[in-house]
PDB file of C-alpha atoms in Angstrom:
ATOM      1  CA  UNK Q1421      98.357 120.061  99.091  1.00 56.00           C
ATOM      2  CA  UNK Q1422      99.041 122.468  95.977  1.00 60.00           C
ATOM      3  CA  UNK Q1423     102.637 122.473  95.744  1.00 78.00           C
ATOM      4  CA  UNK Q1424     102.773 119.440  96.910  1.00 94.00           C
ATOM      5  CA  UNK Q1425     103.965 116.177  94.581  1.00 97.00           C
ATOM      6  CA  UNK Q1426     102.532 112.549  95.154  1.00 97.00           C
ATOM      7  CA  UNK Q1427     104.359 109.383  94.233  1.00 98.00           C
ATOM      8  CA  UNK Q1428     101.785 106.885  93.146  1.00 96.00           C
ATOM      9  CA  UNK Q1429     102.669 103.152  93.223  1.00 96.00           C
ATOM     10  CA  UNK Q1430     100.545 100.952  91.226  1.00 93.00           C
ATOM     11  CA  UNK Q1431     100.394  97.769  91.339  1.00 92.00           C
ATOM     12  CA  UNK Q1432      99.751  94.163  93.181  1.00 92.00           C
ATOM     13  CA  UNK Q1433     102.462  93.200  95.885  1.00 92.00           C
ATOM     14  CA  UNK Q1434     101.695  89.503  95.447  1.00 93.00           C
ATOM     15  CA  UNK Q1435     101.436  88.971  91.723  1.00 91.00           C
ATOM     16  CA  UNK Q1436     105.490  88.882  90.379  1.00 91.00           C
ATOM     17  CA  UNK Q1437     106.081  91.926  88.286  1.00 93.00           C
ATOM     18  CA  UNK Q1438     103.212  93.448  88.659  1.00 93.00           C
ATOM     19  CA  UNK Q1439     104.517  94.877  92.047  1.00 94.00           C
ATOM     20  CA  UNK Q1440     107.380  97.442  90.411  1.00 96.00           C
ATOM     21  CA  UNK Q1441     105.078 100.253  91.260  1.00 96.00           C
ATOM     22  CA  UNK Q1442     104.361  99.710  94.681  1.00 96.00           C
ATOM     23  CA  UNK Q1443     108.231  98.272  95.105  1.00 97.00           C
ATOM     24  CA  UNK Q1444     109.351 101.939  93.934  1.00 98.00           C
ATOM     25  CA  UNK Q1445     107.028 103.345  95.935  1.00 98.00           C
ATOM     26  CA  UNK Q1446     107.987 101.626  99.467  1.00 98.00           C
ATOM     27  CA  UNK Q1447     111.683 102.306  98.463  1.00 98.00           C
ATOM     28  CA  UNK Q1448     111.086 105.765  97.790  1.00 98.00           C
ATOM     29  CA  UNK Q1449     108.975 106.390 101.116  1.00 98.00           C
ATOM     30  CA  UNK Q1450     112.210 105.318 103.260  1.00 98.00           C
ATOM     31  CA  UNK Q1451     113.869 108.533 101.912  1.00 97.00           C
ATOM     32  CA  UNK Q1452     111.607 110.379 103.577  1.00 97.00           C
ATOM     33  CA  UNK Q1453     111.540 113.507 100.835  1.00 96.00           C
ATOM     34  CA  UNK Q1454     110.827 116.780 101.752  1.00 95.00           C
ATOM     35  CA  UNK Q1455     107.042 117.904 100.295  1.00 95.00           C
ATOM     36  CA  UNK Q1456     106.879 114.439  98.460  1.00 97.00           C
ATOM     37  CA  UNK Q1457     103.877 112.175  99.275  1.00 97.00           C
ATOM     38  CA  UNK Q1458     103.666 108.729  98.667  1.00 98.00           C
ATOM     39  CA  UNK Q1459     100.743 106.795  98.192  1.00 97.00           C
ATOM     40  CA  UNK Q1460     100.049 102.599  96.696  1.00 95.00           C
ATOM     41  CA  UNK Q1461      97.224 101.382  95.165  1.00 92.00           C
ATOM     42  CA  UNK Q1462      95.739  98.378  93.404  1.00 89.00           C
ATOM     43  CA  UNK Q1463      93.434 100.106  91.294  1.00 78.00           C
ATOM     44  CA  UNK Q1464      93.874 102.257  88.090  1.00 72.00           C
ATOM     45  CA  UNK Q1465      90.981 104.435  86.680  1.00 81.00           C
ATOM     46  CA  UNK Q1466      88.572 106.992  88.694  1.00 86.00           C
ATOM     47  CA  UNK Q1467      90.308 105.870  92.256  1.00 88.00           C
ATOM     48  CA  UNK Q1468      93.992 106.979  90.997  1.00 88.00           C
ATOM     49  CA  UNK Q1469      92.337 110.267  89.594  1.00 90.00           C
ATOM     50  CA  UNK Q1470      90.495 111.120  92.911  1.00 92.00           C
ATOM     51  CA  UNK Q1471      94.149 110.268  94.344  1.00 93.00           C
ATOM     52  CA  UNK Q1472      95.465 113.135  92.601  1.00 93.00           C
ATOM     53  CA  UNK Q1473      93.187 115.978  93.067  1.00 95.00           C
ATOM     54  CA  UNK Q1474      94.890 119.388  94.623  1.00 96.00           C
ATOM     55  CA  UNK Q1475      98.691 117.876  94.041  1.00 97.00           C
ATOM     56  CA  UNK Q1476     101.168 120.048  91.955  1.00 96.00           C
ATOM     57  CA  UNK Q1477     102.535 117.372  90.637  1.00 96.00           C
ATOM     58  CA  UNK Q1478     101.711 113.264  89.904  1.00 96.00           C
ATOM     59  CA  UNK Q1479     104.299 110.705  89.192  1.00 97.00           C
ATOM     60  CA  UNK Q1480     102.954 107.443  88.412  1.00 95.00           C
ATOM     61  CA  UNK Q1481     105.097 104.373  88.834  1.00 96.00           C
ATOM     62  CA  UNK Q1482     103.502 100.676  87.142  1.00 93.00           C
ATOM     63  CA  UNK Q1483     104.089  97.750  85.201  1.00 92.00           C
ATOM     64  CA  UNK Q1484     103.571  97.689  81.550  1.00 90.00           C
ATOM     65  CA  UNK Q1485     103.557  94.431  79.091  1.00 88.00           C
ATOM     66  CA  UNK Q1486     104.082  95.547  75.480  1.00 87.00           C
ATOM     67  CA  UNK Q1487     105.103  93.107  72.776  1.00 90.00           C
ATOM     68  CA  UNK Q1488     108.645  93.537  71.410  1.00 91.00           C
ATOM     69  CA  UNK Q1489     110.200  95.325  74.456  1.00 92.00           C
ATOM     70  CA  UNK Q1490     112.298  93.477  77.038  1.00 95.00           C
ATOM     71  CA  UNK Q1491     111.587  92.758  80.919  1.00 94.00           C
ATOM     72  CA  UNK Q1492     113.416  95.615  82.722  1.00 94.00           C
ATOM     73  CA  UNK Q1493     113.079  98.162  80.083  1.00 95.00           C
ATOM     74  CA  UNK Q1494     111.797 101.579  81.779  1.00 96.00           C
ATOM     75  CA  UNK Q1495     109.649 104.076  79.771  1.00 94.00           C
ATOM     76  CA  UNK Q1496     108.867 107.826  80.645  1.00 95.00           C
ATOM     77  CA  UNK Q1497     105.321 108.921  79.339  1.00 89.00           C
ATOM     78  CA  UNK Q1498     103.930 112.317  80.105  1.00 88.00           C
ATOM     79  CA  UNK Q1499     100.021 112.916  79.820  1.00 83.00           C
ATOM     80  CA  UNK Q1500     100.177 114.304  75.822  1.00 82.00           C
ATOM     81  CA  UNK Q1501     101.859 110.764  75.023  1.00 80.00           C
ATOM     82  CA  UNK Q1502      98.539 109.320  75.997  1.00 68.00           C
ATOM     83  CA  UNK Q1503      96.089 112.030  74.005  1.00 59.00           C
ATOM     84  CA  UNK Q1504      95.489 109.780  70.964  1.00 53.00           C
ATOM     85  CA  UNK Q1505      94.234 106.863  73.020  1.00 50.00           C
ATOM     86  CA  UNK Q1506      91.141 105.371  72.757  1.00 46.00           C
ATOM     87  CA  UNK Q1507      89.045 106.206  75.883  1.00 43.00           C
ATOM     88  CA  UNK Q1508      86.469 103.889  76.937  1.00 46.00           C
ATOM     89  CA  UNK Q1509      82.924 104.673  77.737  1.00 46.00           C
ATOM     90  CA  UNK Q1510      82.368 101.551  80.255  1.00 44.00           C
ATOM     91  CA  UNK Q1511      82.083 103.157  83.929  1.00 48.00           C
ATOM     92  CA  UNK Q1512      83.107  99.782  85.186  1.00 47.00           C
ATOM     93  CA  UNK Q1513      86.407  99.787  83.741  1.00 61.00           C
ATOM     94  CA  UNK Q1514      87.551 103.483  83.349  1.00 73.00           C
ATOM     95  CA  UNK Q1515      91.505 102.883  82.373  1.00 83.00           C
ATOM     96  CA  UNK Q1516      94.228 105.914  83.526  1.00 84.00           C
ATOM     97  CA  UNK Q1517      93.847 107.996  80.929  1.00 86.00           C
ATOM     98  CA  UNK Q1518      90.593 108.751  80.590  1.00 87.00           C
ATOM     99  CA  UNK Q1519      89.708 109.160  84.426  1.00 88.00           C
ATOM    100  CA  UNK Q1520      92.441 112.113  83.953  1.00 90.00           C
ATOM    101  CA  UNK Q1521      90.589 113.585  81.038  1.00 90.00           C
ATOM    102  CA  UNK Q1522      87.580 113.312  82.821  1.00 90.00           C
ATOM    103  CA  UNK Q1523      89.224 114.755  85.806  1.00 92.00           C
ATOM    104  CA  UNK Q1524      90.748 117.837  83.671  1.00 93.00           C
ATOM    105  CA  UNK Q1525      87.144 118.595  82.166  1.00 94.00           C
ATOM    106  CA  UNK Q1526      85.270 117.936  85.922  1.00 94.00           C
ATOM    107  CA  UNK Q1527      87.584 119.320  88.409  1.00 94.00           C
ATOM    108  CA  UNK Q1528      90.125 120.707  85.963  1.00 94.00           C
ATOM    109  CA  UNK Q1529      91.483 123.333  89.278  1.00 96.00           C
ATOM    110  CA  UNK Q1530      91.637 120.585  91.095  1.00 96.00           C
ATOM    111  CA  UNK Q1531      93.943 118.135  88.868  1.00 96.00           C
ATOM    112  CA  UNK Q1532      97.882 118.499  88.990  1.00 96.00           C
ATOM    113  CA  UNK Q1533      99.708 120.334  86.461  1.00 95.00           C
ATOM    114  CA  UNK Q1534     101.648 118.086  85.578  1.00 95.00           C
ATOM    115  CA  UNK Q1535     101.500 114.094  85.573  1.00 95.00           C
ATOM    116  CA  UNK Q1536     104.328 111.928  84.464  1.00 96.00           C
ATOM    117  CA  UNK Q1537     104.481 107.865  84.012  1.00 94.00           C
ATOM    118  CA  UNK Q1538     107.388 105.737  84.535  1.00 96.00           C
ATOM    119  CA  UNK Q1539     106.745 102.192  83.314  1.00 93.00           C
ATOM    120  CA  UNK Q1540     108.397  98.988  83.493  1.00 95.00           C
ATOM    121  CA  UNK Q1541     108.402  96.367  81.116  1.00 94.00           C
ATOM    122  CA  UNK Q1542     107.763  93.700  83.123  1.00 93.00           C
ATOM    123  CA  UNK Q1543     107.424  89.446  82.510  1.00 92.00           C
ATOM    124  CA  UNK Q1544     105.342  88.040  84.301  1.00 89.00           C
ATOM    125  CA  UNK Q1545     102.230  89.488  86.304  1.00 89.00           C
ATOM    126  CA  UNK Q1546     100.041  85.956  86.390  1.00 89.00           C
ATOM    127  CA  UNK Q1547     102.019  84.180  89.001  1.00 91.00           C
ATOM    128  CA  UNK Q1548     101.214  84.983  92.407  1.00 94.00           C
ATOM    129  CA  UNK Q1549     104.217  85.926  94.556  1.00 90.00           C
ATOM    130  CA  UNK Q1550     105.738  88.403  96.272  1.00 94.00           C
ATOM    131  CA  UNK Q1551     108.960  88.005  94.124  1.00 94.00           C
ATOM    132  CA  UNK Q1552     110.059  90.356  91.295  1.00 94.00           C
ATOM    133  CA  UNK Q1553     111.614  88.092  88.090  1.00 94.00           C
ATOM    134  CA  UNK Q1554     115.289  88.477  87.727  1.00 95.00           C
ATOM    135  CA  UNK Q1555     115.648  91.174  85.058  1.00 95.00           C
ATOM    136  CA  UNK Q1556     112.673  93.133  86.306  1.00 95.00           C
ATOM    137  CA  UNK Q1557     114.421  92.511  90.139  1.00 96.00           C
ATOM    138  CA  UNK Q1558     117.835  93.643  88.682  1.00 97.00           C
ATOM    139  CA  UNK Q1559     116.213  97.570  87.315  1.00 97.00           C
ATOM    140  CA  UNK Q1560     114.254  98.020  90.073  1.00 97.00           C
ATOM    141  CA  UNK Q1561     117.319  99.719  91.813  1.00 98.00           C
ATOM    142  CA  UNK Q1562     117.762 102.119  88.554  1.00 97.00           C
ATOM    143  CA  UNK Q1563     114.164 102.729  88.434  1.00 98.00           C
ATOM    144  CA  UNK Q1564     114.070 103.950  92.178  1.00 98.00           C
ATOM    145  CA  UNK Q1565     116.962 106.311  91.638  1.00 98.00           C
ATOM    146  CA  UNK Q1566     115.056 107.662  88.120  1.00 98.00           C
ATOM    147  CA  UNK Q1567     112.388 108.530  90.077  1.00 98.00           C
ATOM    148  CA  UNK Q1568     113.691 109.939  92.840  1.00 98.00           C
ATOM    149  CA  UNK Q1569     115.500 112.157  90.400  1.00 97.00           C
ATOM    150  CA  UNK Q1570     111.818 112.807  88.700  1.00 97.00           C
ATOM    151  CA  UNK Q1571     110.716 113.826  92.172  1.00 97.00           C
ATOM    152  CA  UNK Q1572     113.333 116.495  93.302  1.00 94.00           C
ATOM    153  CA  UNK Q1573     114.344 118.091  89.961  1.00 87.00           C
ATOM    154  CA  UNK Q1574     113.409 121.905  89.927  1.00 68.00           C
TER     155      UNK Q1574
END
């Protein structure tokens, strides 16, 4: 797969906002893009790292809740925006960043070269349903078409 790029939708399709990842993800898949994968998952951690072995390149698509930002606001992160963060020691609950630093020291020819975040800013992700909140709903269209822009650029 080297050379290869992988879309990965995070996210849970029946808790409100917390589906934007896997949203982008199906909407991206019906474009059918030449050497792009696409792949959804549930999980974070160790299971999205092992996801990611032998691609070129990883773009990660999932909800994010931080205090003083507003529902439909997108954020790009690449992997150095994350190097200061704390990384836990708990095998149980490994979060995304440090199952890719443990992936770059254990199979460090095997992770991509490059790995870059979009995020939402989502409302609600406690509510079960397979609905997106308005202002989340309203981005999701602009988020699609930033990624898909991510995914083809040279």
């Amino acid at each position: 797969m080297k050379g290869r790029t992988l879309l990965l939708g995070i996210g849970n399709p029946i808790r409100t906002d917390d589906a934007i990842g896997v949203m982008v993800a199906r909407e991206v898949s019906k474009l059918h893009l030449p050497g792009i994968d696409v792949m959804e998952i549930a999980a974070s951690g160790i299971e999205v790292m092992e996801m990611m072995l032998d691609y070129e390149k990883v773009v990660i698509v999932d909800a994010i809740k931080l205090p003083g930002r507003k529902p439909g606001e997108m954020m790009r992160l690449e992997e150095r925006d994350f190097a200061n963060t704390v990384h836990g020691a708990s095998p149980h609950g490994v979060n995304l960043p440090t199952a890719i630093a443990l992936g770059r020291r254990t199979a460090p020819s095997r992770m991509p070269k490059e790995i870059v975040f979009y995020a939402m800013q989502v409302e609600d992700i406690d509510t079960f349903s397979e609905s997106l909140t308005p202002r989340v709903k309203d981005n999701l269209p602009l988020l699609v078409d930033t990624v898909v822009r991510e995914l083809t650029r040279d």
